[in-house]
Amino acid sequence: MSDFSQFFASGAPARAPEGAELMLLGRRRGFFGEENLLRLVTFVTLLLQAISFVTTLQGATVFLGGIFVLAPLFFALAVQATAWFLAGSLRVRITPLRCVALGMALCCSTYYSYVGIYNTVNPPAMYLSAEYAQVRSELDSTYAARRTQAFRTAQDQINAMVSDLAGQYSLLEQESARLAACAKELEEVGAEYSGGLRAPSRSSYANYEDYVAAYNAYLASVTENSSAEQASARQAILTRYGFDSESALAEATAQNASDLSAFEAAAAELGGEGETAAAQLESSRAFLLDALTAAEAESTLSSDARAALGRLVQLASAQAGSTLTTDGLLRPVDAAMTGSGEGLMASFDELAAKLEGGRVTRANAQEMKTLLTSEILNAVLRVNEVAGEEVLQADDPALQITDLHLKPLLALTVPTQRGMALFCLFLAALMDGLTLVFSIACRRKPTLLKARSPRRLLAENGDALAAQVCACLPAGRDPMDELELFLSRFSASPDTLAEGYSLAAPRADLAVYERLCALLCQAGLASIRPAQGSEAAGETVLLRSDFLLYANELLTTRSRGRLASDLAAEAAAGRRAAALGQTV
């Protein structure tokens, strides 16, 4: 393109600069000029996207690492390249489809960057270890309580069996004593009648006359009724003890003696010390309780104790109708003793040692979670076995390790973790957000044709308007002198000041500035109206106060006689900026 100085040389006719140069004349020179600003923005956004690329790659590894090795890399490259180039394209033109595509790319980049940053600040090894330690502590406390309860339950069952047996033996002894008392009374009655006399007792009668009468009656019937009276007395004794006949008493006595003999023989086989069955039961109870107490501490139960418990269970089943079995009683105890010296669950470091490399990394974090979940499940099954019932559910949320994919999202809902999670999300959004903001802030300025208002035209396109104004001024003189001459043709217009027009001049006096008047009217900075008043003729050109202020600023900031060289330098800078803008 040609140098702008030719448009202002003496004797050369004025013409408008070319379109590309007109749009880029506003790019100022200097260290903080737009050319350097574009370079800086391009470099900064590239750095930000490079950081976002790394964090997006780390986040994509969590989700896509299992597909194939390069899947996270390809995904991160696609997302960040889309975000960077679309953000740069917004400097030239903003369209709805570009905004939608850029928004989707930034959302993907922000989320995966957040996952990557969160996993860097709070590595999987850290929160897996923390959650596993919490679950392990809860299961250990539950296991300890259930283990103690298993031994206490076994001891209570032994106490109950011994108490039932002792009570049963006591009932047999009481029955034996009752049967013996009945037999003794029968013997006494037989002894009385075998002596031949059974005279009435004096103490049984209040009056002596009654006693004499009874005694005489006794003497009269002693020979005839002695056998019948004896039988009646014996039957009365049997009825009082609950027997119908003496044969029933004999049968009950024999059965009682057999039961006592069998009980005492079985009690003797318990191996306890003492002469009586009750003493042997108490000795067996003490032996078994001591054995269980030792087993709780040493995690082993002797074979003698198991054998003694088996005999006690058999005796309780035979004598007291107990439904307990040795296996049923010892199953929780054996479960409580199994591996108690090693602990319920392996430590986090012990499980991590099973991984390749012996430590938890982002690559094997999911494998570590699988190991932790398996260890927790085994612990739950063991606790339920010790408890003898299903006291814990394997799918209890309190016993679950948080999924690696959901942990960053769930952290936003946990009050204790929300602060750190929000900070990580802010960092992720900041990198992508700055890229978008820089792109929009440094977008190409709209042309003069797209100006929406005079003030916005002057604010956003002031330098481009200066080039247009200078191109419309007559050639042959310094542009600043011509602009000052143009303004000198105007005078104050109080009548139109309320409308924003502060200067007015007859159109006839501005004949040489028709092109400039047309430009200002098109830009909304001037207006051509019929002359006011009865004697006025022709038309009046009204000039806005905004243009007056703009022209005054232009006259004071531009050195007279050097405007052409300034515009030429700005045009060169504009061309370089245009080339840079096309590559960004």
JSON list of C-alpha atoms in Angstrom, two decimals, residues 269-270 287-288 301-314 326 330:
[
{"chain": "A", "resi": 269, "resn": "GLU", "atom": "CA", "xyz": [-17.10, -87.23, 83.19]},
{"chain": "A", "resi": 270, "resn": "LEU", "atom": "CA", "xyz": [-16.82, -83.42, 83.03]},
{"chain": "A", "resi": 287, "resn": "PHE", "atom": "CA", "xyz": [-12.44, -74.14, 84.10]},
{"chain": "A", "resi": 288, "resn": "LEU", "atom": "CA", "xyz": [-14.31, -73.15, 80.92]},
{"chain": "A", "resi": 301, "resn": "LEU", "atom": "CA", "xyz": [-8.54, -72.32, 72.92]},
{"chain": "A", "resi": 302, "resn": "SER", "atom": "CA", "xyz": [-7.05, -75.54, 74.24]},
{"chain": "A", "resi": 303, "resn": "SER", "atom": "CA", "xyz": [-8.30, -78.96, 73.12]},
{"chain": "A", "resi": 304, "resn": "ASP", "atom": "CA", "xyz": [-9.09, -79.86, 76.75]},
{"chain": "A", "resi": 305, "resn": "ALA", "atom": "CA", "xyz": [-11.39, -76.87, 77.00]},
{"chain": "A", "resi": 306, "resn": "ARG", "atom": "CA", "xyz": [-13.09, -77.79, 73.74]},
{"chain": "A", "resi": 307, "resn": "ALA", "atom": "CA", "xyz": [-13.59, -81.36, 74.94]},
{"chain": "A", "resi": 308, "resn": "ALA", "atom": "CA", "xyz": [-14.92, -80.22, 78.32]},
{"chain": "A", "resi": 309, "resn": "LEU", "atom": "CA", "xyz": [-17.30, -77.82, 76.58]},
{"chain": "A", "resi": 310, "resn": "GLY", "atom": "CA", "xyz": [-18.51, -80.64, 74.34]},
{"chain": "A", "resi": 311, "resn": "ARG", "atom": "CA", "xyz": [-19.29, -82.84, 77.35]},
{"chain": "A", "resi": 312, "resn": "LEU", "atom": "CA", "xyz": [-21.07, -79.98, 79.07]},
{"chain": "A", "resi": 313, "resn": "VAL", "atom": "CA", "xyz": [-23.18, -79.30, 75.96]},
{"chain": "A", "resi": 314, "resn": "GLN", "atom": "CA", "xyz": [-24.11, -83.00, 75.75]},
{"chain": "A", "resi": 326, "resn": "THR", "atom": "CA", "xyz": [-20.60, -77.03, 70.42]},
{"chain": "A", "resi": 330, "resn": "LEU", "atom": "CA", "xyz": [-17.66, -71.84, 69.40]}
]
